[in-house]
Amino acid sequence: MDDVNDVNGGPVDPEPKFRIRAHYTESTLTVYQAYRPEIGDAAARTGRFPSAWSRERMTWIKPSFLWMMYRCGWGTKEGQETVLAVEITREGFEWALRNACLSHHVPDLHGDQADWKRQLKRSPARVQWDPERNLHLSPLPHRSLQLGLTGEATVRYADEWIVGIEDVTPLAGEIHARVRAGELTRAAALLPEERPYAVAEEALRHLRG
């Protein structure tokens, strides 16, 4: 895998800077989140977020497993001990992309900053592109998409888009143990398969920056 080669001083990363990579099927796409056990365990058990999960707050979903591991410290950070793989409809994911705004101002895309702030305020979703991570959670040259959902998008996510929720905390722990042992090839073999995800150009044109 490219990430393992990078760790060991192999080929230069061939990925374009901005491209969505995800584990997906013909109709669904998997994103990752991490929660405290009271939220995460209940969500995995029932396939839905419990009443304690707030629809009033922005929630961030991440198609990159390794970026989620970077964010939650392999499930060791306080309040992020339960790592969830949330399978959602591709239709919902692409609705969010079409209705998203970049989380930072890019003059060529947004005009002046006041226009961007107005767009950001009325958008139910926002996008950040953060450096993808390798198995050591070190940054790579290409970027990983994060999608923040608020308002209408949060409600749609929780009530319409979710197909299933799986607790992948044990998987995170096993991969982390392989990495700590220096078994990078075995660790990489356990990673969810993430492939380039093709979307219509108009769905991403306003989100590259």
PDB file of C-alpha atoms in Angstrom:
ATOM      1  CA  MET A   1       0.000   0.000   0.000  1.00  0.00           C
ATOM      2  CA  ASP A   2       1.185   3.525  -0.684  1.00  0.00           C
ATOM      3  CA  ASP A   3       0.985   4.570   2.968  1.00  0.00           C
ATOM      4  CA  VAL A   4       3.287   1.737   4.050  1.00  0.00           C
ATOM      5  CA  ASN A   5       5.719   2.535   1.271  1.00  0.00           C
ATOM      6  CA  ASP A   6       5.746   6.156   2.389  1.00  0.00           C
ATOM      7  CA  VAL A   7       6.523   5.147   5.973  1.00  0.00           C
ATOM      8  CA  ASN A   8       9.440   3.040   4.790  1.00  0.00           C
ATOM      9  CA  GLY A   9      10.806   5.645   2.404  1.00  0.00           C
ATOM     10  CA  GLY A  10       9.148   4.229  -0.710  1.00  0.00           C
ATOM     11  CA  PRO A  11       7.596   5.978  -3.712  1.00  0.00           C
ATOM     12  CA  VAL A  12       6.361   9.539  -3.543  1.00  0.00           C
ATOM     13  CA  ASP A  13       2.638   9.799  -2.867  1.00  0.00           C
ATOM     14  CA  PRO A  14       0.896   9.825  -6.301  1.00  0.00           C
ATOM     15  CA  GLU A  15      -2.445  11.066  -4.996  1.00  0.00           C
ATOM     16  CA  PRO A  16      -3.902  14.385  -6.156  1.00  0.00           C
ATOM     17  CA  LYS A  17      -4.175  16.910  -3.355  1.00  0.00           C
ATOM     18  CA  PHE A  18      -7.992  16.921  -3.262  1.00  0.00           C
ATOM     19  CA  ARG A  19      -9.831  13.670  -3.841  1.00  0.00           C
ATOM     20  CA  ILE A  20     -12.436  11.815  -1.823  1.00  0.00           C
ATOM     21  CA  ARG A  21     -11.375   8.309  -0.840  1.00  0.00           C
ATOM     22  CA  ALA A  22     -13.815   6.051   0.987  1.00  0.00           C
ATOM     23  CA  HIS A  23     -15.059   2.552   1.619  1.00  0.00           C
ATOM     24  CA  TYR A  24     -18.251   2.290  -0.391  1.00  0.00           C
ATOM     25  CA  THR A  25     -20.695   0.032  -2.184  1.00  0.00           C
ATOM     26  CA  GLU A  26     -23.025   0.688  -5.073  1.00  0.00           C
ATOM     27  CA  SER A  27     -25.488   2.472  -2.795  1.00  0.00           C
ATOM     28  CA  THR A  28     -23.701   3.293   0.473  1.00  0.00           C
ATOM     29  CA  LEU A  29     -20.547   4.942   1.821  1.00  0.00           C
ATOM     30  CA  THR A  30     -18.896   4.475   5.220  1.00  0.00           C
ATOM     31  CA  VAL A  31     -17.894   7.385   7.426  1.00  0.00           C
ATOM     32  CA  TYR A  32     -16.310   7.352  10.866  1.00  0.00           C
ATOM     33  CA  GLN A  33     -17.038   9.087  14.144  1.00  0.00           C
ATOM     34  CA  ALA A  34     -15.907   8.554  17.746  1.00  0.00           C
ATOM     35  CA  TYR A  35     -17.946   9.104  20.890  1.00  0.00           C
ATOM     36  CA  ARG A  36     -17.956   8.403  24.586  1.00  0.00           C
ATOM     37  CA  PRO A  37     -19.277   4.892  25.290  1.00  0.00           C
ATOM     38  CA  GLU A  38     -22.728   6.036  26.444  1.00  0.00           C
ATOM     39  CA  ILE A  39     -23.373   7.410  22.961  1.00  0.00           C
ATOM     40  CA  GLY A  40     -21.274   5.076  20.825  1.00  0.00           C
ATOM     41  CA  ASP A  41     -22.328   1.796  22.420  1.00  0.00           C
ATOM     42  CA  ALA A  42     -26.015   2.667  22.185  1.00  0.00           C
ATOM     43  CA  ALA A  43     -25.668   3.736  18.551  1.00  0.00           C
ATOM     44  CA  ALA A  44     -23.913   0.513  17.569  1.00  0.00           C
ATOM     45  CA  ARG A  45     -26.454  -1.598  19.451  1.00  0.00           C
ATOM     46  CA  THR A  46     -29.558  -0.019  17.900  1.00  0.00           C
ATOM     47  CA  GLY A  47     -28.275   1.312  14.584  1.00  0.00           C
ATOM     48  CA  ARG A  48     -29.453   4.794  15.519  1.00  0.00           C
ATOM     49  CA  PHE A  49     -28.074   7.595  17.668  1.00  0.00           C
ATOM     50  CA  PRO A  50     -29.677   7.730  21.129  1.00  0.00           C
ATOM     51  CA  SER A  51     -31.685  10.660  22.460  1.00  0.00           C
ATOM     52  CA  ALA A  52     -28.586  11.961  24.253  1.00  0.00           C
ATOM     53  CA  TRP A  53     -27.020  12.621  20.838  1.00  0.00           C
ATOM     54  CA  SER A  54     -27.770  16.246  20.025  1.00  0.00           C
ATOM     55  CA  ARG A  55     -29.270  17.221  16.694  1.00  0.00           C
ATOM     56  CA  GLU A  56     -28.588  20.851  17.617  1.00  0.00           C
ATOM     57  CA  ARG A  57     -24.813  20.581  17.368  1.00  0.00           C
ATOM     58  CA  MET A  58     -22.597  20.282  14.322  1.00  0.00           C
ATOM     59  CA  THR A  59     -21.392  16.731  13.771  1.00  0.00           C
ATOM     60  CA  TRP A  60     -18.327  15.875  11.695  1.00  0.00           C
ATOM     61  CA  ILE A  61     -18.157  12.713   9.582  1.00  0.00           C
ATOM     62  CA  LYS A  62     -14.944  11.387   8.057  1.00  0.00           C
ATOM     63  CA  PRO A  63     -14.595   8.885   5.186  1.00  0.00           C
ATOM     64  CA  SER A  64     -10.939   8.264   6.124  1.00  0.00           C
ATOM     65  CA  PHE A  65     -10.373   5.578   8.767  1.00  0.00           C
ATOM     66  CA  LEU A  66      -6.797   6.692   9.448  1.00  0.00           C
ATOM     67  CA  TRP A  67      -7.768  10.335   9.783  1.00  0.00           C
ATOM     68  CA  MET A  68     -10.323   9.229  12.371  1.00  0.00           C
ATOM     69  CA  MET A  69      -7.570   7.296  14.146  1.00  0.00           C
ATOM     70  CA  TYR A  70      -5.460  10.452  14.192  1.00  0.00           C
ATOM     71  CA  ARG A  71      -8.362  12.445  15.605  1.00  0.00           C
ATOM     72  CA  CYS A  72      -9.325   9.969  18.323  1.00  0.00           C
ATOM     73  CA  GLY A  73      -5.866   8.538  19.073  1.00  0.00           C
ATOM     74  CA  TRP A  74      -6.912   5.015  18.077  1.00  0.00           C
ATOM     75  CA  GLY A  75      -9.893   5.333  20.422  1.00  0.00           C
ATOM     76  CA  THR A  76      -7.821   6.319  23.469  1.00  0.00           C
ATOM     77  CA  LYS A  77      -8.781   9.996  23.794  1.00  0.00           C
ATOM     78  CA  GLU A  78     -11.282  10.925  26.464  1.00  0.00           C
ATOM     79  CA  GLY A  79     -14.796  11.191  25.067  1.00  0.00           C
ATOM     80  CA  GLN A  80     -13.782   9.320  21.879  1.00  0.00           C
ATOM     81  CA  GLU A  81     -13.354   5.814  23.221  1.00  0.00           C
ATOM     82  CA  THR A  82     -15.953   4.179  20.956  1.00  0.00           C
ATOM     83  CA  VAL A  83     -15.149   4.340  17.247  1.00  0.00           C
ATOM     84  CA  LEU A  84     -18.116   3.944  14.922  1.00  0.00           C
ATOM     85  CA  ALA A  85     -18.282   3.023  11.248  1.00  0.00           C
ATOM     86  CA  VAL A  86     -21.506   4.613  10.036  1.00  0.00           C
ATOM     87  CA  GLU A  87     -22.824   3.346   6.714  1.00  0.00           C
ATOM     88  CA  ILE A  88     -24.890   6.027   4.992  1.00  0.00           C
ATOM     89  CA  THR A  89     -26.560   6.371   1.616  1.00  0.00           C
ATOM     90  CA  ARG A  90     -24.459   7.758  -1.181  1.00  0.00           C
ATOM     91  CA  GLU A  91     -27.437   9.915  -2.102  1.00  0.00           C
ATOM     92  CA  GLY A  92     -27.308  11.583   1.315  1.00  0.00           C
ATOM     93  CA  PHE A  93     -23.550  12.046   1.224  1.00  0.00           C
ATOM     94  CA  GLU A  94     -23.697  13.694  -2.186  1.00  0.00           C
ATOM     95  CA  TRP A  95     -26.597  15.922  -1.095  1.00  0.00           C
ATOM     96  CA  ALA A  96     -24.349  17.168   1.691  1.00  0.00           C
ATOM     97  CA  LEU A  97     -21.492  17.850  -0.738  1.00  0.00           C
ATOM     98  CA  ARG A  98     -23.763  19.804  -3.095  1.00  0.00           C
ATOM     99  CA  ASN A  99     -25.047  21.904  -0.210  1.00  0.00           C
ATOM    100  CA  ALA A 100     -21.711  22.396   1.556  1.00  0.00           C
ATOM    101  CA  CYS A 101     -19.448  25.410   1.863  1.00  0.00           C
ATOM    102  CA  LEU A 102     -15.711  25.369   2.489  1.00  0.00           C
ATOM    103  CA  SER A 103     -14.910  26.062   6.146  1.00  0.00           C
ATOM    104  CA  HIS A 104     -12.284  28.638   5.161  1.00  0.00           C
ATOM    105  CA  HIS A 105     -12.405  31.636   2.846  1.00  0.00           C
ATOM    106  CA  VAL A 106     -10.992  31.265  -0.681  1.00  0.00           C
ATOM    107  CA  PRO A 107     -11.287  34.564  -2.617  1.00  0.00           C
ATOM    108  CA  ASP A 108     -11.402  32.911  -6.055  1.00  0.00           C
ATOM    109  CA  LEU A 109     -14.379  30.801  -4.975  1.00  0.00           C
ATOM    110  CA  HIS A 110     -16.273  33.037  -2.582  1.00  0.00           C
ATOM    111  CA  GLY A 111     -15.558  36.620  -3.535  1.00  0.00           C
ATOM    112  CA  ASP A 112     -15.041  38.806  -0.492  1.00  0.00           C
ATOM    113  CA  GLN A 113     -15.019  37.460   3.034  1.00  0.00           C
ATOM    114  CA  ALA A 114     -18.445  38.844   3.878  1.00  0.00           C
ATOM    115  CA  ASP A 115     -19.988  36.844   1.001  1.00  0.00           C
ATOM    116  CA  TRP A 116     -18.280  33.688   2.234  1.00  0.00           C
ATOM    117  CA  LYS A 117     -19.500  34.233   5.790  1.00  0.00           C
ATOM    118  CA  ARG A 118     -23.072  34.606   4.554  1.00  0.00           C
ATOM    119  CA  GLN A 119     -22.744  31.447   2.476  1.00  0.00           C
ATOM    120  CA  LEU A 120     -21.233  29.547   5.382  1.00  0.00           C
ATOM    121  CA  LYS A 121     -24.006  30.645   7.722  1.00  0.00           C
ATOM    122  CA  ARG A 122     -26.792  29.432   5.441  1.00  0.00           C
ATOM    123  CA  SER A 123     -25.116  26.172   4.379  1.00  0.00           C
ATOM    124  CA  PRO A 124     -26.232  22.981   6.183  1.00  0.00           C
ATOM    125  CA  ALA A 125     -22.822  21.399   5.598  1.00  0.00           C
ATOM    126  CA  ARG A 126     -19.197  22.475   5.486  1.00  0.00           C
ATOM    127  CA  VAL A 127     -16.021  20.864   4.191  1.00  0.00           C
ATOM    128  CA  GLN A 128     -12.463  20.803   5.485  1.00  0.00           C
ATOM    129  CA  TRP A 129      -9.535  19.184   3.709  1.00  0.00           C
ATOM    130  CA  ASP A 130      -6.947  18.028   6.230  1.00  0.00           C
ATOM    131  CA  PRO A 131      -3.712  16.110   5.598  1.00  0.00           C
ATOM    132  CA  GLU A 132      -4.370  12.388   5.232  1.00  0.00           C
ATOM    133  CA  ARG A 133      -2.435  10.168   7.652  1.00  0.00           C
ATOM    134  CA  ASN A 134      -0.295   7.064   7.323  1.00  0.00           C
ATOM    135  CA  LEU A 135      -0.192   4.155   9.771  1.00  0.00           C
ATOM    136  CA  HIS A 136       2.019   6.156  12.127  1.00  0.00           C
ATOM    137  CA  LEU A 137      -0.591   8.952  11.885  1.00  0.00           C
ATOM    138  CA  SER A 138       1.985  11.234  10.285  1.00  0.00           C
ATOM    139  CA  PRO A 139       0.673  13.663   7.645  1.00  0.00           C
ATOM    140  CA  LEU A 140       0.751  12.774   3.946  1.00  0.00           C
ATOM    141  CA  PRO A 141       0.912  15.253   1.034  1.00  0.00           C
ATOM    142  CA  HIS A 142      -2.691  14.655  -0.062  1.00  0.00           C
ATOM    143  CA  ARG A 143      -5.807  15.757   1.782  1.00  0.00           C
ATOM    144  CA  SER A 144      -8.650  13.926   3.483  1.00  0.00           C
ATOM    145  CA  LEU A 145     -12.205  15.262   3.417  1.00  0.00           C
ATOM    146  CA  GLN A 146     -14.101  16.044   6.599  1.00  0.00           C
ATOM    147  CA  LEU A 147     -17.777  16.889   6.308  1.00  0.00           C
ATOM    148  CA  GLY A 148     -19.467  18.944   9.008  1.00  0.00           C
ATOM    149  CA  LEU A 149     -23.251  18.676   9.239  1.00  0.00           C
ATOM    150  CA  THR A 150     -25.580  21.127  10.937  1.00  0.00           C
ATOM    151  CA  GLY A 151     -29.274  21.956  10.995  1.00  0.00           C
ATOM    152  CA  GLU A 152     -31.156  20.193   8.214  1.00  0.00           C
ATOM    153  CA  ALA A 153     -28.120  18.074   7.308  1.00  0.00           C
ATOM    154  CA  THR A 154     -27.750  16.752  10.870  1.00  0.00           C
ATOM    155  CA  VAL A 155     -31.389  15.709  10.964  1.00  0.00           C
ATOM    156  CA  ARG A 156     -31.197  14.066   7.541  1.00  0.00           C
ATOM    157  CA  TYR A 157     -28.033  12.229   8.574  1.00  0.00           C
ATOM    158  CA  ALA A 158     -29.516  10.850  11.773  1.00  0.00           C
ATOM    159  CA  ASP A 159     -33.008  10.070  10.505  1.00  0.00           C
ATOM    160  CA  GLU A 160     -32.698   9.344   6.773  1.00  0.00           C
ATOM    161  CA  TRP A 161     -29.190   8.511   5.599  1.00  0.00           C
ATOM    162  CA  ILE A 162     -27.982   5.923   8.105  1.00  0.00           C
ATOM    163  CA  VAL A 163     -28.142   2.327   6.897  1.00  0.00           C
ATOM    164  CA  GLY A 164     -26.148   0.785   9.734  1.00  0.00           C
ATOM    165  CA  ILE A 165     -23.694   1.537  12.556  1.00  0.00           C
ATOM    166  CA  GLU A 166     -20.849  -0.764  13.621  1.00  0.00           C
ATOM    167  CA  ASP A 167     -18.507  -0.482  16.586  1.00  0.00           C
ATOM    168  CA  VAL A 168     -15.012  -0.767  15.085  1.00  0.00           C
ATOM    169  CA  THR A 169     -13.125   0.017  18.295  1.00  0.00           C
ATOM    170  CA  PRO A 170     -11.700  -3.549  18.441  1.00  0.00           C
ATOM    171  CA  LEU A 171     -10.436  -3.176  14.874  1.00  0.00           C
ATOM    172  CA  ALA A 172      -8.786   0.128  15.758  1.00  0.00           C
ATOM    173  CA  GLY A 173      -7.088  -1.515  18.732  1.00  0.00           C
ATOM    174  CA  GLU A 174      -5.837  -4.444  16.680  1.00  0.00           C
ATOM    175  CA  ILE A 175      -4.391  -2.240  13.932  1.00  0.00           C
ATOM    176  CA  HIS A 176      -2.784   0.011  16.531  1.00  0.00           C
ATOM    177  CA  ALA A 177      -1.183  -3.012  18.215  1.00  0.00           C
ATOM    178  CA  ARG A 178       0.287  -4.154  14.883  1.00  0.00           C
ATOM    179  CA  VAL A 179       1.694  -0.674  14.256  1.00  0.00           C
ATOM    180  CA  ARG A 180       3.269  -0.543  17.709  1.00  0.00           C
ATOM    181  CA  ALA A 181       4.835  -3.934  17.038  1.00  0.00           C
ATOM    182  CA  GLY A 182       6.305  -2.667  13.766  1.00  0.00           C
ATOM    183  CA  GLU A 183       4.098  -5.012  11.720  1.00  0.00           C
ATOM    184  CA  LEU A 184       3.063  -2.431   9.149  1.00  0.00           C
ATOM    185  CA  THR A 185       2.184  -4.853   6.373  1.00  0.00           C
ATOM    186  CA  ARG A 186      -0.105  -6.820   8.672  1.00  0.00           C
ATOM    187  CA  ALA A 187      -1.611  -3.591  10.000  1.00  0.00           C
ATOM    188  CA  ALA A 188      -2.262  -2.302   6.488  1.00  0.00           C
ATOM    189  CA  ALA A 189      -3.997  -5.550   5.552  1.00  0.00           C
ATOM    190  CA  LEU A 190      -6.573  -4.900   8.283  1.00  0.00           C
ATOM    191  CA  LEU A 191      -7.488  -1.407   7.102  1.00  0.00           C
ATOM    192  CA  PRO A 192     -10.889  -0.879   5.482  1.00  0.00           C
ATOM    193  CA  GLU A 193     -10.498  -0.674   1.717  1.00  0.00           C
ATOM    194  CA  GLU A 194     -10.763   2.973   0.688  1.00  0.00           C
ATOM    195  CA  ARG A 195     -10.949   3.729  -3.032  1.00  0.00           C
ATOM    196  CA  PRO A 196     -11.250   7.004  -4.948  1.00  0.00           C
ATOM    197  CA  TYR A 197     -14.887   8.057  -4.858  1.00  0.00           C
ATOM    198  CA  ALA A 198     -16.117   9.575  -8.101  1.00  0.00           C
ATOM    199  CA  VAL A 199     -18.598  12.415  -7.859  1.00  0.00           C
ATOM    200  CA  ALA A 200     -19.864  14.855 -10.463  1.00  0.00           C
ATOM    201  CA  GLU A 201     -17.530  17.786 -11.022  1.00  0.00           C
ATOM    202  CA  GLU A 202     -20.214  20.272 -10.022  1.00  0.00           C
ATOM    203  CA  ALA A 203     -20.459  18.593  -6.613  1.00  0.00           C
ATOM    204  CA  LEU A 204     -16.812  19.385  -5.831  1.00  0.00           C
ATOM    205  CA  ARG A 205     -15.968  22.476  -7.850  1.00  0.00           C
ATOM    206  CA  HIS A 206     -17.029  24.797  -5.004  1.00  0.00           C
ATOM    207  CA  LEU A 207     -15.168  22.733  -2.391  1.00  0.00           C
ATOM    208  CA  ARG A 208     -11.584  22.728  -3.613  1.00  0.00           C
ATOM    209  CA  GLY A 209      -9.419  25.293  -1.926  1.00  0.00           C
TER     210      GLY A 209
END
